[in-house]
Amino acid sequence: MTIFPATVLAKAAATRLLILDVDGVLTDGRIYYLSGGGEAKAFNTQDGAALKMLMGTGVATAIITGRRSDIVERRARELGITHVHQGVEHKATALTSLCEASGVATSVMAHVGDDVPDLELFNRVALRLTVPSAHPEVITRADYVTHAAAGMGAVAEVCRLVMTAQNTWQDALARFT
């Protein structure tokens, strides 16, 4: 079990909405182009289960991503993520819309991002999280870098971090044990 730094736990305790990037966070960052013209992405089932656990504790979730994909829409629907912003050129604009739609202030938001466009959100949210393969500029600005790789449980680790900070992890886990 990962031991989270006290400073990060303190910020995570206030989190009411977790924003996720997709490529390089929920996936390993690779995009597979299919011969028929479509594309494929792989999502981690542990990330999905942990997101559902987190949402079950009352923390909302959102996706803000620069690319547009039907696959992302489908995955968000499966997980119950209702705030989905795709094809976003300026993520700060989507964040403003998200604040209005959700009624949640940026002071209680966390973001998991991996690339330079995510810095727009890092400059505005309370808790900045990233993955080991992130762009160096993102890593230097992050409050926490996951031990798990992108698309391989990194989001599950972030969900555990937030639930641990909010003392809801054991209760969420108890539903399965």
Tab-separated table of N, CA and C in Angstrom:
chain	number	residue	atom	x	y	z
A	1	MET	N	0.851	-1.184	0.000
A	1	MET	CA	0.000	0.000	0.000
A	1	MET	C	0.887	1.235	0.000
A	2	THR	N	0.573	2.169	-0.843
A	2	THR	CA	1.317	3.417	-0.955
A	2	THR	C	1.062	4.292	0.265
A	3	ILE	N	2.130	4.872	0.784
A	3	ILE	CA	2.004	5.843	1.871
A	3	ILE	C	2.061	7.219	1.222
A	4	PHE	N	1.021	7.987	1.435
A	4	PHE	CA	0.908	9.290	0.792
A	4	PHE	C	1.491	10.379	1.691
A	5	PRO	N	2.193	11.374	1.110
A	5	PRO	CA	2.753	12.473	1.900
A	5	PRO	C	1.657	13.272	2.612
A	6	ALA	N	1.944	13.715	3.819
A	6	ALA	CA	0.968	14.450	4.635
A	6	ALA	C	0.491	15.723	3.947
A	7	THR	N	1.386	16.419	3.259
A	7	THR	CA	0.989	17.662	2.585
A	7	THR	C	-0.020	17.390	1.470
A	8	VAL	N	0.159	16.272	0.788
A	8	VAL	CA	-0.764	15.900	-0.293
A	8	VAL	C	-2.093	15.445	0.295
A	9	LEU	N	-2.039	14.681	1.372
A	9	LEU	CA	-3.273	14.240	2.036
A	9	LEU	C	-4.098	15.435	2.506
A	10	ALA	N	-3.433	16.455	3.008
A	10	ALA	CA	-4.148	17.647	3.485
A	10	ALA	C	-4.909	18.318	2.345
A	11	LYS	N	-4.284	18.424	1.174
A	11	LYS	CA	-4.970	19.015	0.020
A	11	LYS	C	-6.086	18.097	-0.477
A	12	ALA	N	-5.822	16.797	-0.492
A	12	ALA	CA	-6.805	15.830	-1.002
A	12	ALA	C	-8.037	15.749	-0.112
A	13	ALA	N	-7.879	16.052	1.158
A	13	ALA	CA	-9.010	15.983	2.093
A	13	ALA	C	-10.137	16.929	1.692
A	14	ALA	N	-9.797	18.005	1.014
A	14	ALA	CA	-10.807	18.994	0.622
A	14	ALA	C	-11.384	18.747	-0.773
A	15	THR	N	-10.875	17.762	-1.483
A	15	THR	CA	-11.286	17.528	-2.875
A	15	THR	C	-12.755	17.135	-2.975
A	16	ARG	N	-13.487	17.843	-3.812
A	16	ARG	CA	-14.902	17.541	-4.070
A	16	ARG	C	-15.142	17.136	-5.516
A	17	LEU	N	-14.153	17.420	-6.397
A	17	LEU	CA	-14.282	17.053	-7.805
A	17	LEU	C	-12.912	16.712	-8.363
A	18	LEU	N	-12.810	15.550	-8.985
A	18	LEU	CA	-11.567	15.072	-9.592
A	18	LEU	C	-11.704	15.162	-11.106
A	19	ILE	N	-10.805	15.931	-11.725
A	19	ILE	CA	-10.790	16.093	-13.179
A	19	ILE	C	-9.704	15.188	-13.754
A	20	LEU	N	-10.054	14.480	-14.816
A	20	LEU	CA	-9.123	13.556	-15.451
A	20	LEU	C	-8.863	13.942	-16.899
A	21	ASP	N	-7.607	13.873	-17.303
A	21	ASP	CA	-7.258	13.861	-18.710
A	21	ASP	C	-7.452	12.415	-19.165
A	22	VAL	N	-7.427	12.159	-20.446
A	22	VAL	CA	-7.631	10.791	-20.923
A	22	VAL	C	-6.326	10.181	-21.409
A	23	ASP	N	-5.827	10.639	-22.561
A	23	ASP	CA	-4.634	10.033	-23.151
A	23	ASP	C	-3.414	10.326	-22.283
A	24	GLY	N	-2.795	9.276	-21.777
A	24	GLY	CA	-1.649	9.425	-20.896
A	24	GLY	C	-2.005	9.470	-19.426
A	25	VAL	N	-3.290	9.346	-19.100
A	25	VAL	CA	-3.754	9.276	-17.707
A	25	VAL	C	-4.668	8.068	-17.547
A	26	LEU	N	-5.852	8.126	-18.167
A	26	LEU	CA	-6.753	6.967	-18.150
A	26	LEU	C	-6.274	5.871	-19.099
A	27	THR	N	-5.432	6.246	-20.069
A	27	THR	CA	-4.819	5.272	-20.976
A	27	THR	C	-3.308	5.417	-20.873
A	28	ASP	N	-2.596	4.523	-21.551
A	28	ASP	CA	-1.132	4.611	-21.534
A	28	ASP	C	-0.601	5.685	-22.476
A	29	GLY	N	-1.500	6.385	-23.143
A	29	GLY	CA	-1.096	7.473	-24.019
A	29	GLY	C	-1.008	7.088	-25.483
A	30	ARG	N	-1.078	5.796	-25.767
A	30	ARG	CA	-1.008	5.356	-27.161
A	30	ARG	C	-2.405	5.354	-27.779
A	31	ILE	N	-2.459	5.694	-29.053
A	31	ILE	CA	-3.707	5.653	-29.810
A	31	ILE	C	-3.490	4.673	-30.953
A	32	TYR	N	-4.375	3.709	-31.071
A	32	TYR	CA	-4.271	2.698	-32.113
A	32	TYR	C	-5.237	3.056	-33.236
A	33	TYR	N	-4.704	3.285	-34.427
A	33	TYR	CA	-5.540	3.572	-35.587
A	33	TYR	C	-5.840	2.261	-36.297
A	34	LEU	N	-7.111	1.997	-36.510
A	34	LEU	CA	-7.553	0.759	-37.125
A	34	LEU	C	-7.677	0.932	-38.634
A	35	SER	N	-7.507	-0.158	-39.369
A	35	SER	CA	-7.518	-0.085	-40.833
A	35	SER	C	-8.851	0.417	-41.378
A	36	GLY	N	-9.930	0.215	-40.652
A	36	GLY	CA	-11.242	0.684	-41.091
A	36	GLY	C	-11.481	2.156	-40.829
A	37	GLY	N	-10.505	2.844	-40.265
A	37	GLY	CA	-10.638	4.270	-40.014
A	37	GLY	C	-10.924	4.627	-38.568
A	38	GLY	N	-11.230	3.638	-37.745
A	38	GLY	CA	-11.507	3.905	-36.336
A	38	GLY	C	-10.234	3.963	-35.510
A	39	GLU	N	-10.411	4.077	-34.231
A	39	GLU	CA	-9.268	4.066	-33.318
A	39	GLU	C	-9.618	3.241	-32.097
A	40	ALA	N	-8.595	2.826	-31.378
A	40	ALA	CA	-8.794	2.027	-30.171
A	40	ALA	C	-7.942	2.591	-29.044
A	41	LYS	N	-8.449	2.460	-27.828
A	41	LYS	CA	-7.732	2.842	-26.611
A	41	LYS	C	-7.993	1.748	-25.592
A	42	ALA	N	-7.064	1.546	-24.701
A	42	ALA	CA	-7.249	0.561	-23.633
A	42	ALA	C	-7.390	1.289	-22.304
A	43	PHE	N	-8.417	0.909	-21.546
A	43	PHE	CA	-8.659	1.478	-20.222
A	43	PHE	C	-8.441	0.396	-19.176
A	44	ASN	N	-8.005	0.786	-17.997
A	44	ASN	CA	-7.713	-0.144	-16.917
A	44	ASN	C	-8.956	-0.363	-16.057
A	45	THR	N	-9.295	-1.623	-15.816
A	45	THR	CA	-10.495	-1.921	-15.032
A	45	THR	C	-10.345	-1.511	-13.569
A	46	GLN	N	-9.129	-1.554	-13.022
A	46	GLN	CA	-8.931	-1.105	-11.639
A	46	GLN	C	-9.190	0.392	-11.515
A	47	ASP	N	-8.788	1.149	-12.536
A	47	ASP	CA	-9.089	2.585	-12.536
A	47	ASP	C	-10.595	2.800	-12.512
A	48	GLY	N	-11.307	2.042	-13.336
A	48	GLY	CA	-12.762	2.178	-13.397
A	48	GLY	C	-13.436	1.834	-12.085
A	49	ALA	N	-13.027	0.732	-11.473
A	49	ALA	CA	-13.619	0.322	-10.193
A	49	ALA	C	-13.348	1.365	-9.116
A	50	ALA	N	-12.124	1.887	-9.079
A	50	ALA	CA	-11.773	2.890	-8.066
A	50	ALA	C	-12.538	4.191	-8.287
A	51	LEU	N	-12.742	4.573	-9.538
A	51	LEU	CA	-13.532	5.777	-9.814
A	51	LEU	C	-14.960	5.615	-9.318
A	52	LYS	N	-15.541	4.447	-9.531
A	52	LYS	CA	-16.899	4.201	-9.030
A	52	LYS	C	-16.930	4.249	-7.503
A	53	MET	N	-15.893	3.699	-6.864
A	53	MET	CA	-15.813	3.760	-5.400
A	53	MET	C	-15.732	5.209	-4.936
A	54	LEU	N	-14.884	5.988	-5.594
A	54	LEU	CA	-14.715	7.397	-5.233
A	54	LEU	C	-16.026	8.159	-5.392
A	55	MET	N	-16.697	7.955	-6.509
A	55	MET	CA	-17.973	8.647	-6.736
A	55	MET	C	-19.016	8.210	-5.710
A	56	GLY	N	-18.918	6.972	-5.257
A	56	GLY	CA	-19.824	6.479	-4.224
A	56	GLY	C	-19.646	7.174	-2.887
A	57	THR	N	-18.497	7.820	-2.697
A	57	THR	CA	-18.254	8.564	-1.455
A	57	THR	C	-18.698	10.021	-1.568
A	58	GLY	N	-19.175	10.408	-2.741
A	58	GLY	CA	-19.655	11.776	-2.922
A	58	GLY	C	-18.723	12.703	-3.667
A	59	VAL	N	-17.554	12.220	-4.075
A	59	VAL	CA	-16.637	13.042	-4.863
A	59	VAL	C	-17.049	12.930	-6.330
A	60	ALA	N	-17.275	14.063	-6.966
A	60	ALA	CA	-17.661	14.086	-8.377
A	60	ALA	C	-16.425	13.901	-9.257
A	61	THR	N	-16.660	13.520	-10.506
A	61	THR	CA	-15.564	13.342	-11.454
A	61	THR	C	-15.910	14.022	-12.771
A	62	ALA	N	-14.867	14.357	-13.515
A	62	ALA	CA	-15.043	14.996	-14.818
A	62	ALA	C	-13.881	14.611	-15.716
A	63	ILE	N	-14.112	14.713	-17.004
A	63	ILE	CA	-13.066	14.516	-18.006
A	63	ILE	C	-12.929	15.810	-18.790
A	64	ILE	N	-11.684	16.262	-18.933
A	64	ILE	CA	-11.363	17.366	-19.838
A	64	ILE	C	-10.188	16.888	-20.683
A	65	THR	N	-10.412	16.742	-21.983
A	65	THR	CA	-9.389	16.181	-22.860
A	65	THR	C	-9.312	16.944	-24.178
A	66	GLY	N	-8.135	16.995	-24.720
A	66	GLY	CA	-7.913	17.720	-25.960
A	66	GLY	C	-8.417	17.007	-27.196
A	67	ARG	N	-8.504	15.699	-27.147
A	67	ARG	CA	-8.982	14.928	-28.300
A	67	ARG	C	-10.454	14.597	-28.124
A	68	ARG	N	-11.092	14.286	-29.240
A	68	ARG	CA	-12.495	13.858	-29.227
A	68	ARG	C	-12.537	12.407	-29.688
A	69	SER	N	-13.293	11.586	-28.942
A	69	SER	CA	-13.370	10.171	-29.271
A	69	SER	C	-14.675	9.580	-28.752
A	70	ASP	N	-15.340	8.813	-29.599
A	70	ASP	CA	-16.546	8.103	-29.167
A	70	ASP	C	-16.221	7.103	-28.065
A	71	ILE	N	-15.009	6.578	-28.093
A	71	ILE	CA	-14.583	5.598	-27.089
A	71	ILE	C	-14.579	6.236	-25.700
A	72	VAL	N	-14.131	7.470	-25.617
A	72	VAL	CA	-14.100	8.183	-24.334
A	72	VAL	C	-15.522	8.426	-23.838
A	73	GLU	N	-16.394	8.814	-24.731
A	73	GLU	CA	-17.798	9.034	-24.361
A	73	GLU	C	-18.403	7.748	-23.800
A	74	ARG	N	-18.101	6.638	-24.450
A	74	ARG	CA	-18.619	5.339	-24.000
A	74	ARG	C	-18.077	4.977	-22.622
A	75	ARG	N	-16.764	5.151	-22.433
A	75	ARG	CA	-16.157	4.817	-21.138
A	75	ARG	C	-16.726	5.706	-20.034
A	76	ALA	N	-16.882	6.980	-20.309
A	76	ALA	CA	-17.446	7.906	-19.316
A	76	ALA	C	-18.861	7.481	-18.938
A	77	ARG	N	-19.646	7.097	-19.923
A	77	ARG	CA	-21.024	6.648	-19.666
A	77	ARG	C	-21.015	5.391	-18.791
A	78	GLU	N	-20.135	4.430	-19.113
A	78	GLU	CA	-20.027	3.199	-18.319
A	78	GLU	C	-19.707	3.492	-16.861
A	79	LEU	N	-18.861	4.483	-16.638
A	79	LEU	CA	-18.413	4.807	-15.282
A	79	LEU	C	-19.346	5.773	-14.560
A	80	GLY	N	-20.240	6.408	-15.282
A	80	GLY	CA	-21.136	7.378	-14.656
A	80	GLY	C	-20.536	8.765	-14.536
A	81	ILE	N	-19.532	9.065	-15.356
A	81	ILE	CA	-18.933	10.404	-15.373
A	81	ILE	C	-19.795	11.274	-16.283
A	82	THR	N	-20.450	12.260	-15.704
A	82	THR	CA	-21.406	13.061	-16.476
A	82	THR	C	-20.804	14.342	-17.051
A	83	HIS	N	-19.750	14.830	-16.464
A	83	HIS	CA	-19.106	16.052	-16.960
A	83	HIS	C	-17.968	15.645	-17.893
A	84	VAL	N	-18.217	15.687	-19.188
A	84	VAL	CA	-17.228	15.259	-20.178
A	84	VAL	C	-17.029	16.377	-21.195
A	85	HIS	N	-15.798	16.871	-21.262
A	85	HIS	CA	-15.431	17.931	-22.202
A	85	HIS	C	-14.343	17.370	-23.113
A	86	GLN	N	-14.684	17.147	-24.382
A	86	GLN	CA	-13.739	16.592	-25.345
A	86	GLN	C	-13.435	17.595	-26.450
A	87	GLY	N	-12.303	17.388	-27.120
A	87	GLY	CA	-11.913	18.271	-28.209
A	87	GLY	C	-11.623	19.677	-27.735
A	88	VAL	N	-11.105	19.780	-26.526
A	88	VAL	CA	-10.885	21.076	-25.875
A	88	VAL	C	-9.510	21.624	-26.248
A	89	GLU	N	-9.494	22.800	-26.860
A	89	GLU	CA	-8.223	23.436	-27.209
A	89	GLU	C	-7.618	24.148	-26.001
A	90	HIS	N	-8.458	24.843	-25.249
A	90	HIS	CA	-7.997	25.543	-24.051
A	90	HIS	C	-8.731	24.964	-22.847
A	91	LYS	N	-8.027	24.201	-22.051
A	91	LYS	CA	-8.659	23.489	-20.943
A	91	LYS	C	-9.210	24.435	-19.878
A	92	ALA	N	-8.647	25.618	-19.760
A	92	ALA	CA	-9.153	26.581	-18.771
A	92	ALA	C	-10.581	27.008	-19.100
A	93	THR	N	-10.904	27.099	-20.379
A	93	THR	CA	-12.267	27.448	-20.791
A	93	THR	C	-13.237	26.352	-20.371
A	94	ALA	N	-12.837	25.101	-20.584
A	94	ALA	CA	-13.675	23.971	-20.160
A	94	ALA	C	-13.826	23.957	-18.643
A	95	LEU	N	-12.780	24.339	-17.934
A	95	LEU	CA	-12.843	24.385	-16.472
A	95	LEU	C	-13.884	25.404	-16.007
A	96	THR	N	-13.938	26.542	-16.654
A	96	THR	CA	-14.947	27.550	-16.313
A	96	THR	C	-16.348	26.983	-16.498
A	97	SER	N	-16.570	26.298	-17.610
A	97	SER	CA	-17.877	25.660	-17.858
A	97	SER	C	-18.177	24.598	-16.814
A	98	LEU	N	-17.155	23.840	-16.440
A	98	LEU	CA	-17.324	22.790	-15.433
A	98	LEU	C	-17.716	23.389	-14.084
A	99	CYS	N	-17.073	24.477	-13.701
A	99	CYS	CA	-17.415	25.147	-12.436
A	99	CYS	C	-18.874	25.587	-12.438
A	100	GLU	N	-19.317	26.148	-13.545
A	100	GLU	CA	-20.704	26.609	-13.651
A	100	GLU	C	-21.678	25.436	-13.608
A	101	ALA	N	-21.377	24.373	-14.343
A	101	ALA	CA	-22.287	23.223	-14.427
A	101	ALA	C	-22.347	22.425	-13.130
A	102	SER	N	-21.214	22.318	-12.449
A	102	SER	CA	-21.144	21.480	-11.248
A	102	SER	C	-21.409	22.248	-9.965
A	103	GLY	N	-21.204	23.556	-9.995
A	103	GLY	CA	-21.324	24.349	-8.779
A	103	GLY	C	-20.172	24.142	-7.815
A	104	VAL	N	-19.080	23.577	-8.308
A	104	VAL	CA	-17.908	23.296	-7.472
A	104	VAL	C	-16.819	24.310	-7.800
A	105	ALA	N	-16.200	24.853	-6.763
A	105	ALA	CA	-15.127	25.838	-6.936
A	105	ALA	C	-13.799	25.140	-7.212
A	106	THR	N	-12.922	25.816	-7.927
A	106	THR	CA	-11.608	25.245	-8.231
A	106	THR	C	-10.784	24.995	-6.965
A	107	SER	N	-11.105	25.680	-5.891
A	107	SER	CA	-10.361	25.519	-4.632
A	107	SER	C	-10.564	24.147	-3.997
A	108	VAL	N	-11.540	23.377	-4.498
A	108	VAL	CA	-11.766	22.017	-3.995
A	108	VAL	C	-11.747	21.009	-5.146
A	109	MET	N	-10.975	21.349	-6.181
A	109	MET	CA	-10.818	20.449	-7.322
A	109	MET	C	-9.400	19.916	-7.383
A	110	ALA	N	-9.283	18.703	-7.920
A	110	ALA	CA	-7.988	18.084	-8.197
A	110	ALA	C	-7.961	17.728	-9.675
A	111	HIS	N	-6.773	17.716	-10.256
A	111	HIS	CA	-6.641	17.351	-11.671
A	111	HIS	C	-5.488	16.377	-11.849
A	112	VAL	N	-5.745	15.335	-12.648
A	112	VAL	CA	-4.689	14.404	-13.046
A	112	VAL	C	-4.405	14.657	-14.520
A	113	GLY	N	-3.215	15.145	-14.807
A	113	GLY	CA	-2.821	15.436	-16.180
A	113	GLY	C	-1.398	14.986	-16.435
A	114	ASP	N	-1.028	14.921	-17.711
A	114	ASP	CA	0.302	14.412	-18.040
A	114	ASP	C	1.081	15.251	-19.045
A	115	ASP	N	0.443	16.237	-19.670
A	115	ASP	CA	1.126	16.941	-20.746
A	115	ASP	C	0.958	18.455	-20.594
A	116	VAL	N	1.690	19.191	-21.387
A	116	VAL	CA	1.745	20.645	-21.283
A	116	VAL	C	0.357	21.306	-21.270
A	117	PRO	N	-0.613	20.886	-22.108
A	117	PRO	CA	-1.935	21.524	-22.039
A	117	PRO	C	-2.610	21.411	-20.664
A	118	ASP	N	-2.206	20.433	-19.866
A	118	ASP	CA	-2.782	20.275	-18.529
A	118	ASP	C	-2.300	21.343	-17.553
A	119	LEU	N	-1.238	22.047	-17.904
A	119	LEU	CA	-0.735	23.099	-17.017
A	119	LEU	C	-1.759	24.215	-16.833
A	120	GLU	N	-2.623	24.425	-17.839
A	120	GLU	CA	-3.704	25.412	-17.685
A	120	GLU	C	-4.564	25.088	-16.471
A	121	LEU	N	-4.823	23.803	-16.260
A	121	LEU	CA	-5.628	23.390	-15.109
A	121	LEU	C	-4.787	23.364	-13.844
A	122	PHE	N	-3.528	22.952	-13.955
A	122	PHE	CA	-2.644	22.938	-12.788
A	122	PHE	C	-2.559	24.322	-12.156
A	123	ASN	N	-2.636	25.360	-12.977
A	123	ASN	CA	-2.545	26.731	-12.474
A	123	ASN	C	-3.804	27.187	-11.752
A	124	ARG	N	-4.876	26.375	-11.815
A	124	ARG	CA	-6.166	26.823	-11.291
A	124	ARG	C	-6.770	25.937	-10.204
A	125	VAL	N	-6.385	24.679	-10.143
A	125	VAL	CA	-6.986	23.763	-9.166
A	125	VAL	C	-6.131	23.675	-7.904
A	126	ALA	N	-6.703	23.094	-6.861
A	126	ALA	CA	-6.015	23.010	-5.570
A	126	ALA	C	-4.985	21.886	-5.509
A	127	LEU	N	-5.282	20.760	-6.155
A	127	LEU	CA	-4.409	19.580	-6.067
A	127	LEU	C	-4.031	19.129	-7.468
A	128	ARG	N	-2.714	19.088	-7.732
A	128	ARG	CA	-2.181	18.748	-9.049
A	128	ARG	C	-1.493	17.390	-8.983
A	129	LEU	N	-1.980	16.460	-9.811
A	129	LEU	CA	-1.486	15.089	-9.785
A	129	LEU	C	-1.039	14.672	-11.177
A	130	THR	N	-0.047	13.785	-11.234
A	130	THR	CA	0.423	13.323	-12.535
A	130	THR	C	0.953	11.900	-12.447
A	131	VAL	N	1.414	11.412	-13.584
A	131	VAL	CA	1.903	10.041	-13.729
A	131	VAL	C	3.403	10.066	-14.024
A	132	PRO	N	4.103	8.944	-13.810
A	132	PRO	CA	5.558	8.933	-14.002
A	132	PRO	C	6.025	9.289	-15.411
A	133	SER	N	5.220	9.008	-16.421
A	133	SER	CA	5.610	9.267	-17.813
A	133	SER	C	5.236	10.670	-18.290
A	134	ALA	N	4.789	11.518	-17.395
A	134	ALA	CA	4.347	12.868	-17.766
A	134	ALA	C	5.499	13.712	-18.294
A	135	HIS	N	5.130	14.768	-18.996
A	135	HIS	CA	6.098	15.753	-19.473
A	135	HIS	C	6.844	16.315	-18.257
A	136	PRO	N	8.149	16.549	-18.362
A	136	PRO	CA	8.916	17.066	-17.213
A	136	PRO	C	8.348	18.345	-16.599
A	137	GLU	N	7.792	19.243	-17.409
A	137	GLU	CA	7.210	20.478	-16.871
A	137	GLU	C	6.004	20.185	-15.985
A	138	VAL	N	5.271	19.136	-16.309
A	138	VAL	CA	4.113	18.742	-15.507
A	138	VAL	C	4.589	18.120	-14.197
A	139	ILE	N	5.582	17.262	-14.285
A	139	ILE	CA	6.110	16.601	-13.083
A	139	ILE	C	6.629	17.629	-12.079
A	140	THR	N	7.336	18.642	-12.555
A	140	THR	CA	7.897	19.632	-11.621
A	140	THR	C	6.825	20.469	-10.934
A	141	ARG	N	5.650	20.569	-11.535
A	141	ARG	CA	4.568	21.369	-10.953
A	141	ARG	C	3.546	20.543	-10.175
A	142	ALA	N	3.686	19.236	-10.224
A	142	ALA	CA	2.709	18.353	-9.570
A	142	ALA	C	2.937	18.296	-8.064
A	143	ASP	N	1.832	18.168	-7.339
A	143	ASP	CA	1.909	17.926	-5.898
A	143	ASP	C	2.251	16.468	-5.620
A	144	TYR	N	1.866	15.590	-6.566
A	144	TYR	CA	2.068	14.154	-6.363
A	144	TYR	C	2.204	13.464	-7.713
A	145	VAL	N	3.187	12.575	-7.812
A	145	VAL	CA	3.385	11.724	-8.986
A	145	VAL	C	3.058	10.299	-8.562
A	146	THR	N	2.132	9.666	-9.263
A	146	THR	CA	1.735	8.306	-8.894
A	146	THR	C	2.892	7.333	-9.073
A	147	HIS	N	2.820	6.241	-8.331
A	147	HIS	CA	3.775	5.150	-8.521
A	147	HIS	C	3.333	4.296	-9.700
A	148	ALA	N	2.029	4.132	-9.859
A	148	ALA	CA	1.469	3.347	-10.959
A	148	ALA	C	1.562	4.138	-12.263
A	149	ALA	N	1.727	3.407	-13.343
A	149	ALA	CA	1.841	4.020	-14.665
A	149	ALA	C	0.481	4.456	-15.201
A	150	ALA	N	0.528	5.357	-16.151
A	150	ALA	CA	-0.684	5.804	-16.847
A	150	ALA	C	-1.363	4.614	-17.501
A	151	GLY	N	-2.676	4.529	-17.320
A	151	GLY	CA	-3.435	3.434	-17.906
A	151	GLY	C	-3.202	2.098	-17.241
A	152	MET	N	-2.471	2.104	-16.137
A	152	MET	CA	-2.126	0.871	-15.427
A	152	MET	C	-2.364	1.010	-13.925
A	153	GLY	N	-3.408	1.727	-13.553
A	153	GLY	CA	-3.744	1.869	-12.147
A	153	GLY	C	-3.401	3.208	-11.528
A	154	ALA	N	-2.897	4.148	-12.314
A	154	ALA	CA	-2.564	5.472	-11.765
A	154	ALA	C	-3.801	6.180	-11.219
A	155	VAL	N	-4.904	6.088	-11.946
A	155	VAL	CA	-6.134	6.746	-11.487
A	155	VAL	C	-6.670	6.050	-10.239
A	156	ALA	N	-6.543	4.736	-10.175
A	156	ALA	CA	-6.950	4.009	-8.965
A	156	ALA	C	-6.134	4.485	-7.765
A	157	GLU	N	-4.845	4.714	-7.969
A	157	GLU	CA	-3.989	5.221	-6.892
A	157	GLU	C	-4.450	6.605	-6.432
A	158	VAL	N	-4.797	7.460	-7.379
A	158	VAL	CA	-5.296	8.796	-7.040
A	158	VAL	C	-6.607	8.693	-6.265
A	159	CYS	N	-7.485	7.805	-6.689
A	159	CYS	CA	-8.760	7.620	-5.974
A	159	CYS	C	-8.514	7.154	-4.542
A	160	ARG	N	-7.573	6.220	-4.358
A	160	ARG	CA	-7.216	5.768	-3.001
A	160	ARG	C	-6.659	6.923	-2.182
A	161	LEU	N	-5.844	7.751	-2.811
A	161	LEU	CA	-5.282	8.922	-2.136
A	161	LEU	C	-6.394	9.822	-1.606
A	162	VAL	N	-7.349	10.157	-2.455
A	162	VAL	CA	-8.438	11.051	-2.044
A	162	VAL	C	-9.290	10.396	-0.965
A	163	MET	N	-9.637	9.128	-1.154
A	163	MET	CA	-10.465	8.451	-0.148
A	163	MET	C	-9.718	8.276	1.172
A	164	THR	N	-8.424	8.017	1.118
A	164	THR	CA	-7.627	7.918	2.346
A	164	THR	C	-7.637	9.257	3.079
A	165	ALA	N	-7.431	10.335	2.337
A	165	ALA	CA	-7.412	11.677	2.939
A	165	ALA	C	-8.752	12.038	3.556
A	166	GLN	N	-9.832	11.539	2.975
A	166	GLN	CA	-11.176	11.868	3.453
A	166	GLN	C	-11.741	10.804	4.398
A	167	ASN	N	-10.894	9.859	4.777
A	167	ASN	CA	-11.289	8.778	5.693
A	167	ASN	C	-12.495	7.983	5.188
A	168	THR	N	-12.560	7.780	3.875
A	168	THR	CA	-13.651	6.988	3.294
A	168	THR	C	-13.149	5.707	2.631
A	169	TRP	N	-11.826	5.534	2.562
A	169	TRP	CA	-11.260	4.370	1.874
A	169	TRP	C	-11.711	3.054	2.508
A	170	GLN	N	-11.595	2.933	3.809
A	170	GLN	CA	-11.946	1.668	4.464
A	170	GLN	C	-13.429	1.338	4.291
A	171	ASP	N	-14.295	2.338	4.390
A	171	ASP	CA	-15.728	2.105	4.184
A	171	ASP	C	-16.015	1.696	2.744
A	172	ALA	N	-15.365	2.356	1.787
A	172	ALA	CA	-15.562	2.011	0.378
A	172	ALA	C	-15.068	0.596	0.106
A	173	LEU	N	-13.953	0.247	0.704
A	173	LEU	CA	-13.378	-1.088	0.541
A	173	LEU	C	-14.242	-2.153	1.201
A	174	ALA	N	-14.847	-1.816	2.324
A	174	ALA	CA	-15.647	-2.784	3.093
A	174	ALA	C	-16.828	-3.321	2.296
A	175	ARG	N	-17.294	-2.567	1.326
A	175	ARG	CA	-18.406	-3.050	0.500
A	175	ARG	C	-18.027	-4.281	-0.311
A	176	PHE	N	-16.727	-4.527	-0.445
A	176	PHE	CA	-16.253	-5.645	-1.263
A	176	PHE	C	-15.608	-6.752	-0.441
A	177	THR	N	-15.483	-6.539	0.861
A	177	THR	CA	-14.795	-7.553	1.680
A	177	THR	C	-15.736	-8.172	2.696
